[in-house]
């Protein structure tokens, strides 16, 4: 049940109220944006529409990052103290081999030939 306003009486002395304008809707930029959205809707384009190639590439990047994070987490979980110690020893052996190769490079050639003869 609505009450009817008093100013419909037709009294010419009364000032009839006007509906206030929404400043957002009255702005030019809002009207242009609304017009563009309507045009895109008529064409069948969504607001968030991107080219298919761009969507596929973003999807691949996202999946690749997720895969990398999972692999890193699994690698951290799987490394027991024993595996860590083995890795350290392996690195030490690699360093020792590199140092030996450097020392052999500085040795005279006749010593290298002599060692090769001993091996055969």
mmCIF file of C-alpha atoms in Angstrom:
data_model
loop_
_atom_site.group_PDB
_atom_site.id
_atom_site.type_symbol
_atom_site.label_atom_id
_atom_site.label_comp_id
_atom_site.label_asym_id
_atom_site.label_seq_id
_atom_site.Cartn_x
_atom_site.Cartn_y
_atom_site.Cartn_z
ATOM 1 C CA UNK A 1 0.000 0.000 0.000
ATOM 2 C CA UNK A 2 1.551 3.230 -1.174
ATOM 3 C CA UNK A 3 0.444 6.707 -0.231
ATOM 4 C CA UNK A 4 -0.061 9.154 -3.028
ATOM 5 C CA UNK A 5 1.879 12.420 -2.926
ATOM 6 C CA UNK A 6 0.055 15.620 -1.979
ATOM 7 C CA UNK A 7 1.309 17.663 -4.958
ATOM 8 C CA UNK A 8 -0.867 15.869 -7.533
ATOM 9 C CA UNK A 9 -3.781 18.091 -6.536
ATOM 10 C CA UNK A 10 -2.958 20.381 -9.398
ATOM 11 C CA UNK A 11 -2.171 23.367 -7.207
ATOM 12 C CA UNK A 12 -0.060 25.641 -9.449
ATOM 13 C CA UNK A 13 1.579 27.385 -6.479
ATOM 14 C CA UNK A 14 3.402 24.267 -5.356
ATOM 15 C CA UNK A 15 6.818 23.401 -6.754
ATOM 16 C CA UNK A 16 6.892 19.822 -7.930
ATOM 17 C CA UNK A 17 10.007 17.867 -6.890
ATOM 18 C CA UNK A 18 12.276 16.503 -9.571
ATOM 19 C CA UNK A 19 14.226 13.299 -9.375
ATOM 20 C CA UNK A 20 17.878 13.934 -8.482
ATOM 21 C CA UNK A 21 20.492 13.013 -11.091
ATOM 22 C CA UNK A 22 23.075 10.414 -10.216
ATOM 23 C CA UNK A 23 26.446 12.156 -10.768
ATOM 24 C CA UNK A 24 28.095 8.871 -11.744
ATOM 25 C CA UNK A 25 25.559 8.095 -14.448
ATOM 26 C CA UNK A 26 25.586 11.686 -15.642
ATOM 27 C CA UNK A 27 29.356 11.672 -16.206
ATOM 28 C CA UNK A 28 30.581 11.432 -19.801
ATOM 29 C CA UNK A 29 33.093 8.672 -19.077
ATOM 30 C CA UNK A 30 30.392 6.477 -17.519
ATOM 31 C CA UNK A 31 28.144 6.952 -20.536
ATOM 32 C CA UNK A 32 30.963 6.045 -22.937
ATOM 33 C CA UNK A 33 31.870 2.980 -20.914
ATOM 34 C CA UNK A 34 28.232 1.864 -20.822
ATOM 35 C CA UNK A 35 27.934 2.370 -24.585
ATOM 36 C CA UNK A 36 31.097 0.307 -25.178
ATOM 37 C CA UNK A 37 29.827 -2.502 -22.951
ATOM 38 C CA UNK A 38 26.530 -2.580 -24.825
ATOM 39 C CA UNK A 39 28.331 -2.736 -28.184
ATOM 40 C CA UNK A 40 30.558 -5.588 -26.974
ATOM 41 C CA UNK A 41 27.512 -7.437 -25.661
ATOM 42 C CA UNK A 42 25.765 -7.102 -29.029
ATOM 43 C CA UNK A 43 28.869 -8.458 -30.797
ATOM 44 C CA UNK A 44 29.066 -11.349 -28.361
ATOM 45 C CA UNK A 45 32.343 -10.324 -26.733
ATOM 46 C CA UNK A 46 32.696 -10.721 -22.995
ATOM 47 C CA UNK A 47 34.200 -8.198 -20.648
ATOM 48 C CA UNK A 48 37.148 -10.447 -19.884
ATOM 49 C CA UNK A 49 37.609 -11.771 -23.417
ATOM 50 C CA UNK A 50 41.202 -12.360 -24.486
ATOM 51 C CA UNK A 51 42.598 -13.892 -27.639
ATOM 52 C CA UNK A 52 42.636 -17.673 -27.496
ATOM 53 C CA UNK A 53 46.403 -17.871 -27.932
ATOM 54 C CA UNK A 54 46.987 -15.556 -24.976
ATOM 55 C CA UNK A 55 44.638 -17.601 -22.774
ATOM 56 C CA UNK A 56 46.395 -20.858 -23.728
ATOM 57 C CA UNK A 57 49.861 -19.408 -23.055
ATOM 58 C CA UNK A 58 48.793 -18.068 -19.648
ATOM 59 C CA UNK A 59 47.289 -21.462 -18.800
ATOM 60 C CA UNK A 60 50.542 -23.225 -19.750
ATOM 61 C CA UNK A 61 52.651 -20.790 -17.721
ATOM 62 C CA UNK A 62 50.416 -21.257 -14.703
ATOM 63 C CA UNK A 63 50.584 -25.064 -14.988
ATOM 64 C CA UNK A 64 54.356 -24.974 -15.421
ATOM 65 C CA UNK A 65 54.806 -22.867 -12.273
ATOM 66 C CA UNK A 66 52.554 -25.198 -10.306
ATOM 67 C CA UNK A 67 54.520 -28.224 -11.539
ATOM 68 C CA UNK A 68 57.851 -26.627 -10.587
ATOM 69 C CA UNK A 69 56.619 -25.811 -7.088
ATOM 70 C CA UNK A 70 55.373 -29.378 -6.593
ATOM 71 C CA UNK A 71 58.694 -30.829 -7.775
ATOM 72 C CA UNK A 72 60.656 -28.576 -5.432
ATOM 73 C CA UNK A 73 58.454 -29.534 -2.485
ATOM 74 C CA UNK A 74 58.814 -33.246 -3.296
ATOM 75 C CA UNK A 75 62.578 -32.908 -3.617
ATOM 76 C CA UNK A 76 62.764 -31.245 -0.200
ATOM 77 C CA UNK A 77 60.564 -33.902 1.376
ATOM 78 C CA UNK A 78 62.439 -36.830 -0.166
ATOM 79 C CA UNK A 79 65.906 -35.765 0.942
ATOM 80 C CA UNK A 80 66.692 -37.652 4.117
ATOM 81 C CA UNK A 81 69.782 -36.861 6.185
ATOM 82 C CA UNK A 82 71.492 -39.860 4.596
ATOM 83 C CA UNK A 83 70.828 -38.536 1.070
ATOM 84 C CA UNK A 84 72.084 -35.108 2.068
ATOM 85 C CA UNK A 85 75.313 -36.599 3.378
ATOM 86 C CA UNK A 86 75.763 -38.627 0.180
ATOM 87 C CA UNK A 87 75.288 -35.478 -1.866
ATOM 88 C CA UNK A 88 77.947 -33.652 0.185
ATOM 89 C CA UNK A 89 80.424 -36.512 -0.288
ATOM 90 C CA UNK A 90 79.726 -36.612 -4.005
ATOM 91 C CA UNK A 91 80.434 -32.887 -4.265
ATOM 92 C CA UNK A 92 83.693 -33.305 -2.312
ATOM 93 C CA UNK A 93 84.804 -36.103 -4.646
ATOM 94 C CA UNK A 94 84.047 -33.944 -7.680
ATOM 95 C CA UNK A 95 86.147 -31.139 -6.228
ATOM 96 C CA UNK A 96 89.040 -33.503 -5.540
ATOM 97 C CA UNK A 97 88.900 -34.850 -9.103
ATOM 98 C CA UNK A 98 88.974 -31.328 -10.494
ATOM 99 C CA UNK A 99 91.987 -30.463 -8.342
ATOM 100 C CA UNK A 100 93.815 -33.595 -9.505
ATOM 101 C CA UNK A 101 93.111 -32.716 -13.142
ATOM 102 C CA UNK A 102 94.535 -29.251 -12.575
ATOM 103 C CA UNK A 103 97.668 -30.709 -11.016
ATOM 104 C CA UNK A 104 98.081 -33.148 -13.896
ATOM 105 C CA UNK A 105 97.802 -30.305 -16.388
ATOM 106 C CA UNK A 106 100.808 -28.620 -14.784
ATOM 107 C CA UNK A 107 102.956 -31.762 -14.829
ATOM 108 C CA UNK A 108 105.561 -32.159 -17.604
ATOM 109 C CA UNK A 109 104.579 -34.210 -20.616
ATOM 110 C CA UNK A 110 107.106 -37.023 -20.116
ATOM 111 C CA UNK A 111 105.476 -37.815 -16.716
ATOM 112 C CA UNK A 112 102.036 -38.023 -18.353
ATOM 113 C CA UNK A 113 103.365 -40.381 -21.044
ATOM 114 C CA UNK A 114 105.062 -42.526 -18.402
ATOM 115 C CA UNK A 115 101.771 -42.822 -16.435
ATOM 116 C CA UNK A 116 99.915 -43.809 -19.588
ATOM 117 C CA UNK A 117 102.499 -46.504 -20.283
ATOM 118 C CA UNK A 118 102.097 -47.909 -16.775
ATOM 119 C CA UNK A 119 98.333 -48.134 -17.242
ATOM 120 C CA UNK A 120 98.644 -50.142 -20.446
#
